[in-house]
CSV table of C-alpha atoms in Angstrom, one decimal:
chain,number,residue,atom,x,y,z
A,91,UNK,CA,-21.2,-7.8,-5.1
A,92,UNK,CA,-19.2,-5.9,-7.7
A,93,UNK,CA,-18.7,-7.9,-10.9
A,94,UNK,CA,-15.7,-6.7,-12.9
A,95,UNK,CA,-15.6,-7.0,-16.7
A,96,UNK,CA,-13.0,-9.3,-18.2
A,97,UNK,CA,-10.7,-6.5,-19.2
A,98,UNK,CA,-11.0,-4.9,-15.7
A,99,UNK,CA,-10.1,-8.2,-14.1
A,100,UNK,CA,-7.1,-8.5,-16.4
A,101,UNK,CA,-5.9,-5.1,-15.6
A,102,UNK,CA,-6.3,-5.8,-11.8
A,103,UNK,CA,-4.3,-9.0,-12.1
A,104,UNK,CA,-1.7,-7.1,-14.2
A,105,UNK,CA,-1.0,-4.7,-11.3
A,106,UNK,CA,-1.2,-7.4,-8.6
A,107,UNK,CA,1.4,-9.3,-10.5
A,108,UNK,CA,0.9,-12.5,-8.5
A,109,UNK,CA,1.6,-10.8,-5.2
A,110,UNK,CA,-1.6,-12.6,-3.8
A,111,UNK,CA,-3.0,-15.9,-5.1
A,112,UNK,CA,-6.4,-17.4,-4.1
A,113,UNK,CA,-4.5,-20.4,-2.7
A,114,UNK,CA,-2.8,-18.1,-0.3
A,115,UNK,CA,-6.0,-17.4,1.5
A,116,UNK,CA,-7.9,-19.4,4.1
A,117,UNK,CA,-10.6,-16.8,4.6
A,118,UNK,CA,-12.2,-14.8,1.9
A,119,UNK,CA,-13.7,-11.8,3.7
A,120,UNK,CA,-11.9,-8.5,3.5
A,121,UNK,CA,-11.8,-7.8,7.2
A,122,UNK,CA,-9.8,-11.0,7.9
A,123,UNK,CA,-6.9,-10.2,5.5
A,124,UNK,CA,-3.5,-9.0,6.6
A,125,UNK,CA,-2.7,-5.3,6.3
A,126,UNK,CA,-0.3,-6.1,3.4
A,127,UNK,CA,-2.9,-8.0,1.4
A,128,UNK,CA,-5.3,-5.1,1.8
A,129,UNK,CA,-2.6,-2.7,0.8
A,130,UNK,CA,-1.9,-4.8,-2.3
A,131,UNK,CA,-5.6,-4.4,-3.5
A,132,UNK,CA,-5.9,-0.8,-2.5
A,133,UNK,CA,-2.7,0.0,-4.5
A,134,UNK,CA,-3.8,-2.1,-7.5
A,135,UNK,CA,-7.2,-0.4,-7.5
A,136,UNK,CA,-5.6,3.0,-7.4
A,137,UNK,CA,-3.5,2.2,-10.4
A,138,UNK,CA,-6.4,0.7,-12.3
A,139,UNK,CA,-8.8,3.5,-11.6
A,140,UNK,CA,-6.5,6.5,-11.9
A,141,UNK,CA,-4.3,5.3,-14.8
A,142,UNK,CA,-1.9,8.1,-15.7
A,143,UNK,CA,-3.2,10.3,-12.8
A,144,UNK,CA,-1.6,7.8,-10.3
A,145,UNK,CA,1.7,9.4,-9.3
A,146,UNK,CA,4.4,7.8,-7.1
A,147,UNK,CA,5.8,10.4,-4.7
A,148,UNK,CA,8.8,10.1,-2.4
A,149,UNK,CA,9.3,13.1,-0.1
A,150,UNK,CA,11.1,14.6,2.9
A,151,UNK,CA,9.2,16.4,5.7
A,152,UNK,CA,10.0,19.7,7.4
A,153,UNK,CA,11.8,19.1,10.7
A,154,UNK,CA,9.3,21.1,12.8
A,155,UNK,CA,6.3,19.3,11.3
A,156,UNK,CA,8.1,16.0,12.0
A,157,UNK,CA,8.4,16.9,15.6
A,158,UNK,CA,4.8,17.9,15.9
A,159,UNK,CA,3.6,14.8,14.1
A,160,UNK,CA,5.6,12.5,16.3
A,161,UNK,CA,4.6,14.2,19.5
A,162,UNK,CA,0.9,13.9,18.5
A,163,UNK,CA,1.3,10.1,18.7
A,164,UNK,CA,-0.6,9.8,15.4
A,165,UNK,CA,1.7,10.6,12.5
A,166,UNK,CA,-0.6,9.5,9.7
A,167,UNK,CA,-3.6,11.2,11.3
A,168,UNK,CA,-1.6,14.4,11.6
A,169,UNK,CA,-0.7,14.6,7.9
A,170,UNK,CA,-4.1,13.4,6.8
A,171,UNK,CA,-5.6,16.4,8.5
A,172,UNK,CA,-3.1,18.6,6.7
A,173,UNK,CA,-4.0,17.0,3.4
A,174,UNK,CA,-7.6,18.1,3.9
A,175,UNK,CA,-6.6,21.5,5.2
A,176,UNK,CA,-4.5,22.3,2.2
A,177,UNK,CA,-6.6,20.8,-0.6
A,178,UNK,CA,-4.6,17.6,-1.3
A,179,UNK,CA,-7.8,15.6,-1.3
A,180,UNK,CA,-7.4,13.2,-4.2
A,181,UNK,CA,-7.1,9.5,-3.6
A,182,UNK,CA,-3.9,8.6,-1.8
A,183,UNK,CA,-1.9,5.9,-0.1
A,184,UNK,CA,0.9,7.1,2.1
A,185,UNK,CA,3.6,4.9,3.8
A,186,UNK,CA,5.7,6.6,6.5
A,187,UNK,CA,9.3,5.5,6.8
A,188,UNK,CA,12.1,6.3,9.3
A,189,UNK,CA,15.0,4.5,7.6
A,190,UNK,CA,17.1,6.5,5.1
A,191,UNK,CA,19.8,5.5,2.6
A,192,UNK,CA,22.9,7.2,1.2
A,193,UNK,CA,20.7,8.6,-1.6
A,194,UNK,CA,18.6,10.3,1.0
A,195,UNK,CA,21.2,12.1,3.0
A,196,UNK,CA,23.0,9.2,4.6
A,197,UNK,CA,22.1,5.8,6.2
A,198,UNK,CA,20.3,5.8,9.5
A,199,UNK,CA,17.1,5.2,11.4
A,200,UNK,CA,15.1,7.3,13.8
A,201,UNK,CA,12.1,9.6,14.1
A,202,UNK,CA,14.2,12.6,13.0
A,203,UNK,CA,14.5,10.8,9.6
A,204,UNK,CA,10.8,10.5,9.0
A,205,UNK,CA,9.8,10.7,5.3
A,206,UNK,CA,7.1,9.2,3.1
A,207,UNK,CA,6.4,7.1,0.0
A,208,UNK,CA,3.0,7.5,-1.6
A,209,UNK,CA,0.7,6.8,-4.5
A,210,UNK,CA,-1.3,10.0,-5.0
A,211,UNK,CA,-3.9,11.2,-7.4
A,212,UNK,CA,-3.1,14.3,-9.4
A,213,UNK,CA,-6.6,15.9,-9.7
A,214,UNK,CA,-7.9,16.5,-13.2
A,215,UNK,CA,-7.0,20.0,-14.4
A,216,UNK,CA,-4.5,20.6,-11.6
A,217,UNK,CA,-1.1,21.7,-13.1
A,218,UNK,CA,1.9,19.7,-11.8
A,219,UNK,CA,3.4,22.9,-10.3
A,220,UNK,CA,0.2,23.4,-8.2
A,221,UNK,CA,0.3,19.8,-7.1
A,222,UNK,CA,3.9,20.2,-5.9
A,223,UNK,CA,3.0,23.5,-4.2
A,224,UNK,CA,0.3,21.7,-2.2
A,225,UNK,CA,2.7,18.9,-1.3
A,226,UNK,CA,5.0,21.6,0.1
A,227,UNK,CA,2.1,23.1,2.1
A,228,UNK,CA,1.2,19.8,3.6
A,229,UNK,CA,4.7,18.5,4.4
A,230,UNK,CA,6.5,21.9,4.7
A,231,UNK,CA,9.9,22.8,3.2
A,232,UNK,CA,12.6,20.4,3.9
A,233,UNK,CA,16.1,19.3,2.9
A,234,UNK,CA,16.1,17.9,-0.5
A,235,UNK,CA,16.0,14.2,-1.3
A,236,UNK,CA,18.6,13.9,-4.0
A,237,UNK,CA,18.0,16.9,-6.2
A,238,UNK,CA,14.4,17.5,-5.1
A,239,UNK,CA,12.4,17.5,-1.9
A,240,UNK,CA,9.6,15.6,-3.7
A,241,UNK,CA,10.5,13.0,-6.3
A,242,UNK,CA,7.6,12.3,-8.6
A,243,UNK,CA,7.5,9.4,-11.0
A,244,UNK,CA,5.1,7.3,-13.0
A,245,UNK,CA,4.6,3.6,-12.4
A,246,UNK,CA,7.5,1.6,-14.0
A,247,UNK,CA,7.7,-2.1,-14.9
A,248,UNK,CA,11.5,-2.0,-15.0
A,249,UNK,CA,11.7,-2.3,-11.2
A,250,UNK,CA,10.8,-5.2,-8.9
A,251,UNK,CA,11.2,-6.0,-5.2
A,252,UNK,CA,10.9,-9.0,-3.0
A,253,UNK,CA,9.0,-8.6,0.3
A,254,UNK,CA,8.6,-11.6,2.7
A,255,UNK,CA,9.7,-13.9,-0.1
A,256,UNK,CA,7.2,-12.6,-2.7
A,257,UNK,CA,8.7,-10.9,-5.7
A,258,UNK,CA,6.6,-8.2,-7.3
A,259,UNK,CA,7.3,-6.3,-10.5
A,260,UNK,CA,6.2,-2.8,-11.5
A,261,UNK,CA,4.5,-0.2,-9.4
A,262,UNK,CA,3.4,-2.6,-6.7
A,263,UNK,CA,7.1,-3.6,-6.4
A,264,UNK,CA,7.7,0.0,-5.3
A,265,UNK,CA,5.0,-0.3,-2.7
A,266,UNK,CA,6.6,-3.5,-1.4
A,267,UNK,CA,9.9,-1.7,-1.2
A,268,UNK,CA,8.3,1.1,0.8
A,269,UNK,CA,6.8,-1.4,3.3
A,270,UNK,CA,10.0,-3.1,4.1
A,271,UNK,CA,11.0,-0.7,6.9
A,272,UNK,CA,7.7,-0.9,8.8
A,273,UNK,CA,9.3,-2.7,11.7
A,274,UNK,CA,12.0,0.0,12.2
A,275,UNK,CA,9.4,2.7,11.7
A,276,UNK,CA,7.1,1.2,14.4
A,277,UNK,CA,10.0,1.1,16.9
A,278,UNK,CA,11.3,4.7,16.0
A,279,UNK,CA,7.8,6.2,16.3
A,280,UNK,CA,6.9,4.3,19.5
A,281,UNK,CA,4.0,2.4,17.8
A,282,UNK,CA,4.6,-1.0,19.4
A,283,UNK,CA,2.4,-2.1,22.3
A,284,UNK,CA,3.9,-1.2,25.7
A,285,UNK,CA,7.2,-0.2,24.1
A,286,UNK,CA,8.0,-3.7,22.9
A,287,UNK,CA,10.8,-4.1,20.3
A,288,UNK,CA,8.5,-5.7,17.7
A,289,UNK,CA,4.9,-5.6,16.8
A,290,UNK,CA,2.5,-8.5,16.6
A,291,UNK,CA,-0.6,-9.5,14.6
A,292,UNK,CA,-3.9,-8.1,15.9
A,293,UNK,CA,-5.6,-10.7,18.0
A,294,UNK,CA,-8.7,-10.5,15.9
A,295,UNK,CA,-6.8,-11.6,12.8
A,296,UNK,CA,-3.9,-13.7,14.1
A,297,UNK,CA,-5.5,-17.2,14.2
A,298,UNK,CA,-7.6,-16.6,11.0
A,299,UNK,CA,-4.5,-16.5,8.9
A,300,UNK,CA,-2.4,-19.1,10.6
A,301,UNK,CA,-2.7,-21.6,7.8
A,302,UNK,CA,-2.6,-19.0,5.0
A,303,UNK,CA,0.4,-18.5,2.7
A,304,UNK,CA,2.8,-15.8,1.7
A,305,UNK,CA,1.5,-12.3,2.3
A,306,UNK,CA,-1.8,-13.6,3.7
A,307,UNK,CA,-0.1,-15.4,6.6
A,308,UNK,CA,-0.6,-13.8,10.0
A,309,UNK,CA,3.1,-12.8,10.5
A,310,UNK,CA,3.7,-9.7,12.5
A,311,UNK,CA,5.5,-8.2,9.5
A,312,UNK,CA,2.3,-8.3,7.5
A,313,UNK,CA,0.6,-5.9,9.9
A,314,UNK,CA,1.7,-2.3,9.5
A,315,UNK,CA,-1.4,-0.1,9.5
A,316,UNK,CA,-0.2,2.4,12.1
A,317,UNK,CA,2.5,3.5,9.5
A,318,UNK,CA,0.3,3.3,6.4
A,319,UNK,CA,-2.6,5.6,5.5
A,320,UNK,CA,-5.2,5.4,2.7
A,321,UNK,CA,-8.4,7.4,2.3
A,322,UNK,CA,-11.9,6.0,2.7
A,323,UNK,CA,-12.6,6.0,-1.1
A,324,UNK,CA,-9.4,4.1,-1.8
A,325,UNK,CA,-10.1,1.6,1.0
A,326,UNK,CA,-13.6,1.0,-0.4
A,327,UNK,CA,-12.3,0.6,-4.0
A,328,UNK,CA,-9.7,-1.9,-2.7
A,329,UNK,CA,-12.3,-3.9,-0.9
A,330,UNK,CA,-14.6,-4.0,-4.0
A,331,UNK,CA,-11.6,-5.1,-6.1
A,332,UNK,CA,-10.7,-7.8,-3.6
A,333,UNK,CA,-14.2,-9.2,-3.5
A,334,UNK,CA,-14.6,-9.2,-7.2
A,335,UNK,CA,-11.2,-10.8,-7.7
A,336,UNK,CA,-12.0,-13.6,-5.2
A,337,UNK,CA,-15.3,-14.3,-6.9
A,338,UNK,CA,-13.7,-14.4,-10.3
A,339,UNK,CA,-10.8,-16.6,-9.2
A,340,UNK,CA,-13.2,-19.1,-7.5
A,341,UNK,CA,-15.3,-19.2,-10.7
A,342,UNK,CA,-12.2,-19.7,-12.9
A,343,UNK,CA,-11.1,-22.7,-10.8
A,344,UNK,CA,-14.6,-24.1,-10.8
A,345,UNK,CA,-14.7,-24.1,-14.6
A,346,UNK,CA,-11.3,-25.9,-15.0
A,347,UNK,CA,-12.0,-29.4,-16.2
A,348,UNK,CA,-11.1,-32.2,-13.8
A,349,UNK,CA,-8.5,-34.7,-14.9
A,350,UNK,CA,-9.9,-37.9,-16.4
A,351,UNK,CA,-8.4,-40.1,-13.7
A,352,UNK,CA,-10.1,-38.1,-11.0
A,353,UNK,CA,-13.4,-38.4,-12.8
A,354,UNK,CA,-13.0,-42.1,-13.0
A,355,UNK,CA,-12.3,-42.4,-9.3
A,356,UNK,CA,-15.3,-40.3,-8.5
A,357,UNK,CA,-17.5,-42.7,-10.6
């Protein structure tokens, strides 16, 4: 089991920003967690590991590539292959979205409005201009979002967002914002089982999280993996961070002195 140093744990907790608490969980193995809980730790690990090389990217996609991706039935797999083909191979988490706002060319929803939000690694030594060029090769040239097709920004603590009743500040708040349209995205891209209007929790994880709290609860809205991609290295880093965090949180609670009246009752 990976043991994080105190400063590493502090940094991890800093980025998680209370989105997940140990008391939310009823199971402590990574495989039993909801997609959103896993995405919280994958994202936090990305920010912790990459520091200033972790870049938030919002981007539009070329219409022809949208059509090809949607017809493939596997949008995230389609663009992951293009990331490899065109050298955009740093660590990354991509969230696909089909709901647009007035700032993105008008309000609406549908497969034709497919775009993405991401946390991406700018590889060491790669100029920003080259990074944007590779983004354009992967996603094609498209109508601009605001003034640019790709809007790049650094993590900011001036923003926050509430998802499923959980308010998160900073860069993870941006991730929660990007996840909020997963239900509409599933419907627009035909990702629901048998064409149903809404998705449901995977049977293998539904009951395990029934008594859990907040983002760990087995609600259908907490399962969105068909619209979210992260590479293997980022997944492994997220799992290691989760396991180390669980062990540290359990130990922290074990060391908390019991109230005197409880000790008296125990005697």
